[in-house]
Coordinates of C-alpha atoms in Angstrom, one line a residue:
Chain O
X172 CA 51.7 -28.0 -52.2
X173 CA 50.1 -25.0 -54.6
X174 CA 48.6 -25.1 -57.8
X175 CA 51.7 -24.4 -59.9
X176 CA 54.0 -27.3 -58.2
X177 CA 51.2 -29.9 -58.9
X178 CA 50.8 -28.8 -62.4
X179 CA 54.4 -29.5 -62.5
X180 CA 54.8 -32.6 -61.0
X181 CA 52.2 -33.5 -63.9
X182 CA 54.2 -32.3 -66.6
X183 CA 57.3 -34.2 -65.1
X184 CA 55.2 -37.6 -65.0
X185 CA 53.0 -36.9 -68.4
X186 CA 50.2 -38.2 -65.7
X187 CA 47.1 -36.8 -64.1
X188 CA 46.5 -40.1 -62.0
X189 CA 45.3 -40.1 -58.4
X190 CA 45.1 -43.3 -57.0
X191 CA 42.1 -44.4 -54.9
X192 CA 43.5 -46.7 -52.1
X193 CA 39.9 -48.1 -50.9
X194 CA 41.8 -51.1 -49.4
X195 CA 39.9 -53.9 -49.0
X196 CA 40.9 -56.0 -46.1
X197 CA 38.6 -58.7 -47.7
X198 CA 40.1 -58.3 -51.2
X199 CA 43.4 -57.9 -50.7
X200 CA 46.1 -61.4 -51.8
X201 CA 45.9 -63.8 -48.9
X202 CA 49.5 -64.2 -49.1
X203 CA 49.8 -60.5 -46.9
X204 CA 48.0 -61.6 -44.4
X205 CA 51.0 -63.1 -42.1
X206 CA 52.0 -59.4 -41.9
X207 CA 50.9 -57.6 -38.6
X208 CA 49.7 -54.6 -41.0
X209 CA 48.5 -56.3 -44.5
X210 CA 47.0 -53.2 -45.4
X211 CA 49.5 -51.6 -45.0
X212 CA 51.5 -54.2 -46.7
X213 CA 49.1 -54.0 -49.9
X214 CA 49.6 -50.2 -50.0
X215 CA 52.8 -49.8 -50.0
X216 CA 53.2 -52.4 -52.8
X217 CA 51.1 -50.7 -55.1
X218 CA 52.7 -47.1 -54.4
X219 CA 56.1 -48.5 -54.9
X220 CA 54.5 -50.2 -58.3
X221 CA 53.0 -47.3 -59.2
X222 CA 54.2 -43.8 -57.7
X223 CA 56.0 -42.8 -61.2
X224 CA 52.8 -43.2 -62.8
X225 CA 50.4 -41.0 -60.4
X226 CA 50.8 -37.7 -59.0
X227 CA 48.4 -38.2 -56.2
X228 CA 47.5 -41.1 -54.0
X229 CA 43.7 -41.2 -52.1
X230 CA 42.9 -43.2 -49.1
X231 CA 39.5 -43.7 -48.8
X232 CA 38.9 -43.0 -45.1
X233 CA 36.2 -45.6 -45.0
X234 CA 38.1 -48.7 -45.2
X235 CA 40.2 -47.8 -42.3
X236 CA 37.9 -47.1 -40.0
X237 CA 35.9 -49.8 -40.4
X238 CA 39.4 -51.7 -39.0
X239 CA 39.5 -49.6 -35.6
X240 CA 43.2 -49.2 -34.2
X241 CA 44.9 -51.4 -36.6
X242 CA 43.2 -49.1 -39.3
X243 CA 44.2 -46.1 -38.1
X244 CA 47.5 -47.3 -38.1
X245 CA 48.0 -48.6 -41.4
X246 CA 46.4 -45.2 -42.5
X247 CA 49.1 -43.8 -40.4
X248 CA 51.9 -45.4 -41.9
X249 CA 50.7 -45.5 -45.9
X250 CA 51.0 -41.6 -45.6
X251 CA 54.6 -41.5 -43.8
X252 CA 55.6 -44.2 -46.2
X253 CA 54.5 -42.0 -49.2
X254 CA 55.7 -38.6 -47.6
X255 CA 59.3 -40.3 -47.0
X256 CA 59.8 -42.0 -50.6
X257 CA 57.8 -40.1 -52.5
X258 CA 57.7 -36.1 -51.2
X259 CA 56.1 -34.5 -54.7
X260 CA 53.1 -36.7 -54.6
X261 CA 50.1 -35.2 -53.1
X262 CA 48.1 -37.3 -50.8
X263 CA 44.2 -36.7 -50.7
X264 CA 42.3 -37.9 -47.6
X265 CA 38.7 -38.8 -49.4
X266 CA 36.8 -38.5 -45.8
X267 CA 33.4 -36.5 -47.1
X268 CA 33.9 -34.2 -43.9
X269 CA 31.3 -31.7 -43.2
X270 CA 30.3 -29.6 -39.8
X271 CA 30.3 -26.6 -37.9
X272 CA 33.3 -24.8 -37.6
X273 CA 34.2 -26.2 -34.1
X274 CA 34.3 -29.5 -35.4
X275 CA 36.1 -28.6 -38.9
X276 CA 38.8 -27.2 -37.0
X277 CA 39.1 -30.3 -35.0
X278 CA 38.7 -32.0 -38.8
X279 CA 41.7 -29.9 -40.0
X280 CA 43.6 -30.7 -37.5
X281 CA 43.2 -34.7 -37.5
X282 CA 44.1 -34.4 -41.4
X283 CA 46.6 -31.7 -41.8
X284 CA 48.4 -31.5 -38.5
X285 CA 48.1 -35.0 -37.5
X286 CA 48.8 -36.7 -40.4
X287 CA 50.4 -34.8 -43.3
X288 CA 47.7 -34.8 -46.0
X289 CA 47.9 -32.1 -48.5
X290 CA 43.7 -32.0 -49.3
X291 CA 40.4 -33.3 -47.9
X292 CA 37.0 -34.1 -49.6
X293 CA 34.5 -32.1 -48.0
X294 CA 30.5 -32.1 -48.2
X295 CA 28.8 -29.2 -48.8
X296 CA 25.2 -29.4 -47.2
X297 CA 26.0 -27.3 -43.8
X298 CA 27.5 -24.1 -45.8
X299 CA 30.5 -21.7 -45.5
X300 CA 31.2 -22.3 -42.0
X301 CA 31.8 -26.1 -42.5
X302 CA 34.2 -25.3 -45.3
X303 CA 36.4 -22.4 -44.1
X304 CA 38.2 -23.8 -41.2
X305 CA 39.7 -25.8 -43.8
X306 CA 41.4 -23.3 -45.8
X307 CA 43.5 -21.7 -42.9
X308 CA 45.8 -24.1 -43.4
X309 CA 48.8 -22.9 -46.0
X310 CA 49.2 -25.2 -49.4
X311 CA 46.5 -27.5 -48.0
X312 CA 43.3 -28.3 -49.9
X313 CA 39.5 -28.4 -49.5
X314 CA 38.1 -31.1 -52.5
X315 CA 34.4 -29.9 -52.1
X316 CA 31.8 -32.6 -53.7
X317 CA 30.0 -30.7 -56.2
X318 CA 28.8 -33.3 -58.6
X319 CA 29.0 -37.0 -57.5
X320 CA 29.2 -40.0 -60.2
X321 CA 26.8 -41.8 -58.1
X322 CA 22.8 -42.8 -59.1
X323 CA 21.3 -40.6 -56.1
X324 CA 23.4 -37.5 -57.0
X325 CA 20.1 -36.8 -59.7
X326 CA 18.2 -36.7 -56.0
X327 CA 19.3 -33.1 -54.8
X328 CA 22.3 -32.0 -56.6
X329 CA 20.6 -32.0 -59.5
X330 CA 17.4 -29.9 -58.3
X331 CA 17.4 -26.6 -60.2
X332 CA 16.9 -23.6 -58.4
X333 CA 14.1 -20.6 -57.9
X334 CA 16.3 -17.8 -57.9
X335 CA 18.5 -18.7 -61.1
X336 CA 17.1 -21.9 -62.7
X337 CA 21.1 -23.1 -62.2
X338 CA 21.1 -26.6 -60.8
X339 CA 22.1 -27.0 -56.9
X340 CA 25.7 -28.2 -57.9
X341 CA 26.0 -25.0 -60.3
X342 CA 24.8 -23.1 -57.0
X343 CA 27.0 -24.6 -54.5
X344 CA 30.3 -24.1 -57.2
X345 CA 30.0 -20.7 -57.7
X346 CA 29.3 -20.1 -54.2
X347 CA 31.8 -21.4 -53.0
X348 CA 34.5 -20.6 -55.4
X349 CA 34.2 -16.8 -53.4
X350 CA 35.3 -18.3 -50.0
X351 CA 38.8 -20.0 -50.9
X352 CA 41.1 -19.7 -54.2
X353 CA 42.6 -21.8 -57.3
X354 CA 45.1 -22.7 -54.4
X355 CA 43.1 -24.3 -52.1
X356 CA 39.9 -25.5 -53.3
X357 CA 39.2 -28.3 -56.1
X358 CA 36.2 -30.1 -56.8
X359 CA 34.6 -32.8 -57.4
X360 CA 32.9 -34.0 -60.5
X361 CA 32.0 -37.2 -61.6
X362 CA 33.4 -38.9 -64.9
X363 CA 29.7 -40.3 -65.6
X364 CA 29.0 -36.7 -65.4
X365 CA 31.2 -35.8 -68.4
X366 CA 28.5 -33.8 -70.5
X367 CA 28.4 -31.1 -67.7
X368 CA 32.3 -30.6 -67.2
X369 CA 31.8 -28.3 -69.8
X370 CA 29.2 -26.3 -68.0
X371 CA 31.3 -26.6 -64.5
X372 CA 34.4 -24.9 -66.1
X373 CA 32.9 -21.8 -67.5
X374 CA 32.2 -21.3 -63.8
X375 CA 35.3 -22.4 -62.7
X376 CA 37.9 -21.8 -65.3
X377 CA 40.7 -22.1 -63.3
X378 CA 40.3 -24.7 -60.6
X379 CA 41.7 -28.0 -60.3
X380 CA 39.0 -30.8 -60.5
X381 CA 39.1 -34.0 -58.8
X382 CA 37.2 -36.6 -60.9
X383 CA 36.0 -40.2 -59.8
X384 CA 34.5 -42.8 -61.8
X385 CA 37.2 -43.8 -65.0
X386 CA 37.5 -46.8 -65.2
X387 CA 35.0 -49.3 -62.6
X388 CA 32.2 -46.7 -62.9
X389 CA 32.2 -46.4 -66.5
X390 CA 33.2 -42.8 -66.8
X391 CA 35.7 -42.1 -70.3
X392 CA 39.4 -40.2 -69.4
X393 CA 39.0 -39.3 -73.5
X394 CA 35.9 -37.3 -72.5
X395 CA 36.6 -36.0 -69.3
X396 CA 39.8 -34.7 -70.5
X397 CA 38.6 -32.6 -73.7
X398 CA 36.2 -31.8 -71.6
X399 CA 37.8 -30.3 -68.3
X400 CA 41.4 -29.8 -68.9
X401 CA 42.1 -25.9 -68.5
X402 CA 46.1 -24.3 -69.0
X403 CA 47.5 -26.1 -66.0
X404 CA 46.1 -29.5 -66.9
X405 CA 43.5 -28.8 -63.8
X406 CA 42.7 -32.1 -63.9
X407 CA 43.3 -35.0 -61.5
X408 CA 41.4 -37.9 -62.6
X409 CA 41.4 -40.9 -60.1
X410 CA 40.9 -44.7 -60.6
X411 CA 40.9 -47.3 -57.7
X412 CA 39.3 -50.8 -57.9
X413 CA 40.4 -50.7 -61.9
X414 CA 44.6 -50.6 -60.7
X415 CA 44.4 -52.0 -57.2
X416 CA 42.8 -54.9 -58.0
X417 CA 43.7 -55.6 -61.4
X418 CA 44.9 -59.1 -60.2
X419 CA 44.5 -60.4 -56.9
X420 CA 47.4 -63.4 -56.9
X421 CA 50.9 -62.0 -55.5
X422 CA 51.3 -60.2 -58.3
X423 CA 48.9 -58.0 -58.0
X424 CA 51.3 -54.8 -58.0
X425 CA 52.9 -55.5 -61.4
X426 CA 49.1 -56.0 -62.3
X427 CA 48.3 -52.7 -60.7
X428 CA 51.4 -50.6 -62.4
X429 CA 50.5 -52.2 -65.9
X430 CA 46.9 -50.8 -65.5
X431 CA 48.2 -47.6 -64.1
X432 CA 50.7 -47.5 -67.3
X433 CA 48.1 -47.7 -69.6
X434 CA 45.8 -45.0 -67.8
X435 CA 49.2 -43.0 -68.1
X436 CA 50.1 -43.3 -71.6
X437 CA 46.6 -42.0 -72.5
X438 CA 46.8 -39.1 -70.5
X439 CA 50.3 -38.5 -71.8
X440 CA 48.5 -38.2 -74.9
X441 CA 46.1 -35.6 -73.9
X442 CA 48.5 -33.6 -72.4
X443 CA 50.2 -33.6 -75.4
X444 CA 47.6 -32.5 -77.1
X445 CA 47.2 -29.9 -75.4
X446 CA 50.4 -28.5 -75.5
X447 CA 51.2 -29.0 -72.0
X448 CA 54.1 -31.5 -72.2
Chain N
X265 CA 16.4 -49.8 -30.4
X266 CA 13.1 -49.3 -31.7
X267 CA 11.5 -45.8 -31.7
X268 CA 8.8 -47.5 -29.2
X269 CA 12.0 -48.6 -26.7
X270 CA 13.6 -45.2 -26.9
X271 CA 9.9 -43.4 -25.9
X272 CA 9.5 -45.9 -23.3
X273 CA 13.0 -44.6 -21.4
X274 CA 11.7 -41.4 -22.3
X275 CA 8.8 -41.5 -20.2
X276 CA 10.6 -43.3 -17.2
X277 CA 13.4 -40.9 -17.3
X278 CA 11.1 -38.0 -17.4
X279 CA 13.7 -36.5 -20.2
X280 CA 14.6 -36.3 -24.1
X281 CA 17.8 -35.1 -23.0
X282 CA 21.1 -36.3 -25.6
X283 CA 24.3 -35.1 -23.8
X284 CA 26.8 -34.4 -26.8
X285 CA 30.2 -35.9 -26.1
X286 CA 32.4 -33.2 -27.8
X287 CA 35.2 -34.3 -25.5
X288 CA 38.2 -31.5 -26.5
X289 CA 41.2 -32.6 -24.8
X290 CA 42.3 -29.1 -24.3
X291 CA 39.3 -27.9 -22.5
X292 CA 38.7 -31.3 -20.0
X293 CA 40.0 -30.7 -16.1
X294 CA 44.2 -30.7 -16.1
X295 CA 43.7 -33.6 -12.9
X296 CA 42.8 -35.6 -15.2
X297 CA 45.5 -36.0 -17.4
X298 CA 47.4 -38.1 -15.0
X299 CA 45.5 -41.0 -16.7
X300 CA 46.0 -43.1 -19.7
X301 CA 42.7 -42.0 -21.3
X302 CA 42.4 -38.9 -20.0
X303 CA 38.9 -38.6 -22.4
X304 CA 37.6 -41.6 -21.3
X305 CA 38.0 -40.9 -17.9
X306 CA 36.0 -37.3 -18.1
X307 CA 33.5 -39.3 -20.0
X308 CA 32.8 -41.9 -18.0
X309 CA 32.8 -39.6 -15.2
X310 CA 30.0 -37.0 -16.9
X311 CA 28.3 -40.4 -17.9
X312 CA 28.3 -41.4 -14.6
X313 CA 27.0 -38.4 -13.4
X314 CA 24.3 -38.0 -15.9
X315 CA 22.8 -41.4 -17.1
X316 CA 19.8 -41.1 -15.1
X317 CA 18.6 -37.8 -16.5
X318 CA 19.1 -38.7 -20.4
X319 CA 18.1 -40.8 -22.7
X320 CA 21.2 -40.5 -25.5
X321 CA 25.3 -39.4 -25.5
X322 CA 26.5 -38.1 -28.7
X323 CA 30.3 -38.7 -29.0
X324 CA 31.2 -36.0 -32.2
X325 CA 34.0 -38.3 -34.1
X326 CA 36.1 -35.3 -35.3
X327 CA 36.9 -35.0 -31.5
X328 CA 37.7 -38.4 -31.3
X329 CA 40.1 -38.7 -34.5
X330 CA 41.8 -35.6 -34.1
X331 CA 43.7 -37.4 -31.4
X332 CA 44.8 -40.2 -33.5
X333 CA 44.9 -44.0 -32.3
X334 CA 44.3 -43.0 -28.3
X335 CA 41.2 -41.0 -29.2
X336 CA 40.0 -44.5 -31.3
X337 CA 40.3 -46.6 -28.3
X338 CA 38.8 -43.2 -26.1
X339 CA 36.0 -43.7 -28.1
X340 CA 35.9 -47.5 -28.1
X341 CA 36.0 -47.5 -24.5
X342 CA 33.2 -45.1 -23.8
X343 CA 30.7 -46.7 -26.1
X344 CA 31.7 -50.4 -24.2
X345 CA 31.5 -48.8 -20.6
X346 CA 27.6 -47.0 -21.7
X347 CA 26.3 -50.4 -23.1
X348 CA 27.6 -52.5 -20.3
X349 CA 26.9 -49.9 -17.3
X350 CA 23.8 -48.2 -18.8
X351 CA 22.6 -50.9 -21.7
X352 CA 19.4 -48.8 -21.8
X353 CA 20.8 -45.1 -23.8
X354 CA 20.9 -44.5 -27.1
X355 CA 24.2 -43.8 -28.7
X356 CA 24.6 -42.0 -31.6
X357 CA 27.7 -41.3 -33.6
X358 CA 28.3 -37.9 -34.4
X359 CA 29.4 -38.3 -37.7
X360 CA 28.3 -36.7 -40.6
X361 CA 29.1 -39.0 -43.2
X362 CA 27.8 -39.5 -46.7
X363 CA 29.4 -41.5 -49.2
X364 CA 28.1 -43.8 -51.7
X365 CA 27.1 -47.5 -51.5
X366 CA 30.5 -49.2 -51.2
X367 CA 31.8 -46.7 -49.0
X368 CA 28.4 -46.0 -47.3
X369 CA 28.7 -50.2 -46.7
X370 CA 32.3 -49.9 -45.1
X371 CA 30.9 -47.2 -42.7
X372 CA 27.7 -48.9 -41.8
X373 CA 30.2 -51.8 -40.9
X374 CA 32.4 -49.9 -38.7
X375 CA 29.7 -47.7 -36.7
X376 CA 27.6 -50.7 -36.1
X377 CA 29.5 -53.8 -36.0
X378 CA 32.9 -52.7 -34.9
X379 CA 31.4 -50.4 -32.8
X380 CA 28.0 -51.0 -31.3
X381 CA 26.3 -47.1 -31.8
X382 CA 22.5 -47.4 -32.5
X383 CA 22.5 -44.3 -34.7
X384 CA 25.1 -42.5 -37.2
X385 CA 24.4 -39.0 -38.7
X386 CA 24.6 -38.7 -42.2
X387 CA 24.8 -35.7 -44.7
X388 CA 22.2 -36.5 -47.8
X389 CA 24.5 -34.5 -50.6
X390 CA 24.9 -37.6 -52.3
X391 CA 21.7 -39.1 -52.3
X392 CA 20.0 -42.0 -52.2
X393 CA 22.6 -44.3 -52.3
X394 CA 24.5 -42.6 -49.5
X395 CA 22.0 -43.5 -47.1
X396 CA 20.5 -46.6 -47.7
X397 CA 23.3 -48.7 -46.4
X398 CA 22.7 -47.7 -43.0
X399 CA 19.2 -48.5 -43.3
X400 CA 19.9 -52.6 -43.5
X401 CA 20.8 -52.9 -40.0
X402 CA 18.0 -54.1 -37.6
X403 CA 17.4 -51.4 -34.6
X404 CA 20.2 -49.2 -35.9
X405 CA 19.5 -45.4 -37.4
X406 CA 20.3 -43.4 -39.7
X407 CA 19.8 -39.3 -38.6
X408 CA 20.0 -37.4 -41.7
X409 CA 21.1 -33.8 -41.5
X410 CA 18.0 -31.9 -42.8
X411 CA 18.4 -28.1 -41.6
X412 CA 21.3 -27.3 -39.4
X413 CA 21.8 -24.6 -36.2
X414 CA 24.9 -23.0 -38.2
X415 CA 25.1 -19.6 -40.2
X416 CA 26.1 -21.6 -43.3
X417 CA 22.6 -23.6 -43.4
X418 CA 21.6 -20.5 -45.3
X419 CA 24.0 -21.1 -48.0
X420 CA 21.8 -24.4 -49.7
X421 CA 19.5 -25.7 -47.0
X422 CA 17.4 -22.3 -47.7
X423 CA 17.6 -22.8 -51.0
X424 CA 14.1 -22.4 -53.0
X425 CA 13.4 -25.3 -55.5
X426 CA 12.2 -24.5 -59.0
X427 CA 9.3 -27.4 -59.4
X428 CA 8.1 -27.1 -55.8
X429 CA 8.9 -24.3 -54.7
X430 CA 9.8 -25.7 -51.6
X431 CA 13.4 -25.1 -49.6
X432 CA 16.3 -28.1 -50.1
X433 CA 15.6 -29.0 -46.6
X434 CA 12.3 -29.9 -47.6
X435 CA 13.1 -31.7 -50.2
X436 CA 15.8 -33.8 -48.5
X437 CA 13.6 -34.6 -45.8
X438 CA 10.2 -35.5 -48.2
X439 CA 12.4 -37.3 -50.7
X440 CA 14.5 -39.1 -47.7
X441 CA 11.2 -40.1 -45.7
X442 CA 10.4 -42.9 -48.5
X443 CA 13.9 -44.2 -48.8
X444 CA 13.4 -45.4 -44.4
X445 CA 10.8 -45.5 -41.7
X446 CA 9.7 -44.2 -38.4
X447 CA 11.8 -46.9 -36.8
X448 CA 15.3 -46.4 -38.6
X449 CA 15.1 -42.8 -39.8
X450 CA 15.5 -39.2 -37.8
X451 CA 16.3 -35.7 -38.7
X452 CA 18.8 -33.3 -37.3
X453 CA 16.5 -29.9 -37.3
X454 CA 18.8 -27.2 -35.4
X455 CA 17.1 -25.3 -32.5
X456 CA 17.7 -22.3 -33.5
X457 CA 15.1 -22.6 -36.3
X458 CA 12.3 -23.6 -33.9
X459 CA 10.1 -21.4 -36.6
X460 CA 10.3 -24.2 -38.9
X461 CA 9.9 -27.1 -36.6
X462 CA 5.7 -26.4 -37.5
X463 CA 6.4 -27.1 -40.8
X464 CA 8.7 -30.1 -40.3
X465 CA 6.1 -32.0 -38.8
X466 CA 3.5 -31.5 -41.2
X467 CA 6.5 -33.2 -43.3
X468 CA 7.3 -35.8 -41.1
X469 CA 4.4 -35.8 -38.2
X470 CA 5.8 -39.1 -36.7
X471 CA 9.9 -39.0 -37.3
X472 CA 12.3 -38.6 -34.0
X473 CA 14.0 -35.6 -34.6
X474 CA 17.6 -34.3 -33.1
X475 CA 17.6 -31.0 -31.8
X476 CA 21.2 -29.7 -31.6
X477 CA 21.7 -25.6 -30.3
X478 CA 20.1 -26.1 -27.1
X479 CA 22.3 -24.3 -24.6
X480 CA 25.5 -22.8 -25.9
X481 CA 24.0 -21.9 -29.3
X482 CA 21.0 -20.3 -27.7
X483 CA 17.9 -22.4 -28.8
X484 CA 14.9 -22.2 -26.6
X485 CA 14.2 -25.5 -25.4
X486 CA 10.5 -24.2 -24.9
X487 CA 10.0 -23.4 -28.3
X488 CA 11.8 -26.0 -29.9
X489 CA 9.5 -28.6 -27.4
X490 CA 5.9 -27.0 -28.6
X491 CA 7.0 -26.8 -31.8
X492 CA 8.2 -30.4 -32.4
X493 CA 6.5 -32.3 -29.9
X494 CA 4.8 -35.4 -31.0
X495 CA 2.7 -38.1 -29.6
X496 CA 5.5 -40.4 -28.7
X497 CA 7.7 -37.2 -27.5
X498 CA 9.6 -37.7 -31.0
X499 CA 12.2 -35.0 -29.9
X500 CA 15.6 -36.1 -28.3
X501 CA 17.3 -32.4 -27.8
X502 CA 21.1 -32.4 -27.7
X503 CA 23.4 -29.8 -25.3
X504 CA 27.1 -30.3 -25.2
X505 CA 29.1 -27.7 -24.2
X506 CA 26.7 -26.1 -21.4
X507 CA 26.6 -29.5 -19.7
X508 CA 30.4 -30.8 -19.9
X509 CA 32.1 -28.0 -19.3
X510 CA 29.2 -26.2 -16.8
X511 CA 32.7 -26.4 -14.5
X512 CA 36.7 -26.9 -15.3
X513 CA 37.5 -27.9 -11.3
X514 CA 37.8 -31.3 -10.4
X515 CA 33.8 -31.1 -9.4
X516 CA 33.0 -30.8 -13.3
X517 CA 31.1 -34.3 -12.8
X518 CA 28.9 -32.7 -9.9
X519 CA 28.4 -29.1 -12.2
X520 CA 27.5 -31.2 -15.3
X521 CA 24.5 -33.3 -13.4
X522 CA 23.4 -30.1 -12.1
X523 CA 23.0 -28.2 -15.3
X524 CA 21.4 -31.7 -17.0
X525 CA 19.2 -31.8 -14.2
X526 CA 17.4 -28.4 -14.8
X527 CA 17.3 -29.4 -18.5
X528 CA 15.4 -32.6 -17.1
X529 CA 13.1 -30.9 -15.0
X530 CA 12.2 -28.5 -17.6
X531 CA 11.9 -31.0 -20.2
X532 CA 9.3 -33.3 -17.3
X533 CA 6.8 -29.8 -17.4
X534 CA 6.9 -30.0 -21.3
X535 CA 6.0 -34.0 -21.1
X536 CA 3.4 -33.5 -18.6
X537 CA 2.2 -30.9 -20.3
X538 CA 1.6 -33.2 -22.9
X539 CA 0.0 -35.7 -21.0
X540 CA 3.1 -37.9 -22.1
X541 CA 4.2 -39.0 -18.8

């Protein structure tokens, strides 16, 4: 998926949601767990709640790894389920990759070829060649972390620099920017961060931003999207524990799509006025 | 494992050898692939062939997940056939991960518990909070990426800091010192910076440190040794490719102990030479 069918698939839905599945085996209704994949289960009741509301859908790697096989699997078949019902949304593997290019390319191929993932977050600390075997790949995405929403990103992202006085994040942005294109590279940047989207998007005018932390974390969608919305929205603003476990009895995926709805309207809002929709 | 246990199989074994499992499917002996696990099978055979002259095997994950649910259970299988067969080597997962504390939790969980790896290598973008999950696990480690053997290390690790006027790398491994301790804490330093192995252990004097570019990458294992040695060896120096593929016949078992048996025997003149064995 490129630049321009996302930004459409926004206007179509009045939404800039991503969806963080970080499926907790632990918090999910006991009522799914007669199913052989309640994980699974879980996910696919929350898409099928939700997918008219979102326009991307993340699994959080994490969560399904620390399930072995049975992880993998309901991994697996939350992406074939969403490619199959719903082929315009774009799925976003939040794995935090970063290595040499031997092992990127491996990377790539476990998320792009193996399963069908249009974009993966990656870290930056190793450098160009831990990023470019990424972006070989046509319409799929590197999400680099740039600015996390997290206490200990203050630790080294924000260290300012010698050379320029910019901050490391500012540094690893406007490096990077020069290795891919507003086609295949977004960013991170956290919601709790909103004071610098500003700041990030005279840098990067034109680059889609993936932003964590509405909603749990604190971060305001209000802010963030005066803040960082460019011509083509360029915005997709995720929310996870906030919609997926907005209720935990079995109703947990009307609970889910009423929190996603109201995300929705709001941004429907902003798009609005913005002249976008 | 404690960093006094991994010294004392040091000095019995006469070696700080880690043999890097980068197991490529593609690249293992085509007799082989007659069995179910194909990369379990060339593993356990190079483990066989090898356990006596190292101290550590470093399975890199990307390898592993690129082949989907049969490279999970590859991977399961060689870490249950080491600790049964050969309880006393250190396992690390090749990893690279770096996520914050929820996430960071989740991963602990499945490296350590669902698996039983001592060690997990982490990138410190993130911070803080990206690490210190890891650290809660009695015996188990956390190696955090500090300066890397690729061209892109140049990109932020050599990075000069404003207040300090110290490099990233420096600062990650200063700042990241206090957050652990000699016992659940070591640095990846890449060989082919031996240069600035002098000034890492004026850093960190006591730390283990993992050595990757030996071999294939051209490091000098002499260098690398006078540079970082310490009193309780403190080096475990990883080769991958120059040991398990030294052959692609159906001897490749036989051509790997040979090549990590001249590693050994140099490594034995470096301990003796520092009265360490």
């Amino acid at each position: 998926m490129n630049a321009r069918q996302l930004f459409n698939q926004i206007r179509e839905k009045q939404s800039y949601l991503c969806i963080g599945l970080d499926t907790d085996y632990e918090k999910i209704p006991k009522i799914l767990l007669d199913n052989e994949y309640p994980v699974f289960e879980f996910n696919k009741r929350i898409i099928k709640a939700t997918a008219d509301l979102a326009v991307a859908y993340k699994p959080n790697l994490a969560f399904y790894e620390s399930l072995g096989a049975a992880g993998q699997m309901s991994l697996e078949m939350t992406v074939n389920y969403l490619r199959t019902h719903f082929p315009e949304i774009f799925i976003i593997a939040d794995a935090k990759r970063g290595d040499i290019g031997n092992t990127s390319k491996m990377y790539a191929s476990a998320f792009f070829s193996n399963f069908d993932f249009d974009a993966v977050t990656v870290a930056p600390y190793m450098g160009v060649d831990s990023v470019k075997p990424f972006l070989g790949h046509p319409d799929k995405w590197v999400i680099l972390l740039a600015l996390t929403s997290n206490p200990g990103a203050e630790d080294f992202q924000f260290q300012k620099l010698e050379t320029t006085g910019e901050y490391l994040f500012e540094k690893v942005i406007r490096t990077s920017a020069l290795w891919g294109n507003t086609d295949n590279m977004m960013y991170v940047v956290g919601a709790t961060k909103a004071e610098w989207l500003r700041k990030i998007r005279k840098i990067i005018p034109d680059h889609f931003l993936l932003i964590p932390g509405v909603g749990a974390q604190g971060g305001s969608l209000e802010e963030v999207s005066e803040a960082g919305m460019n011509s083509q929205c360029g915005l997709l603003v995720n929310a996870s524990r906030s919609i997926i476990y907005a209720d935990i009895t079995s109703n947990f995926d009307e609970a889910a799509r009423s929190e996603a709805m109201t995300i929705q309207k709001e941004m429907a809002g902003y798009l609005a006025k913005a002249k976008l929709v």
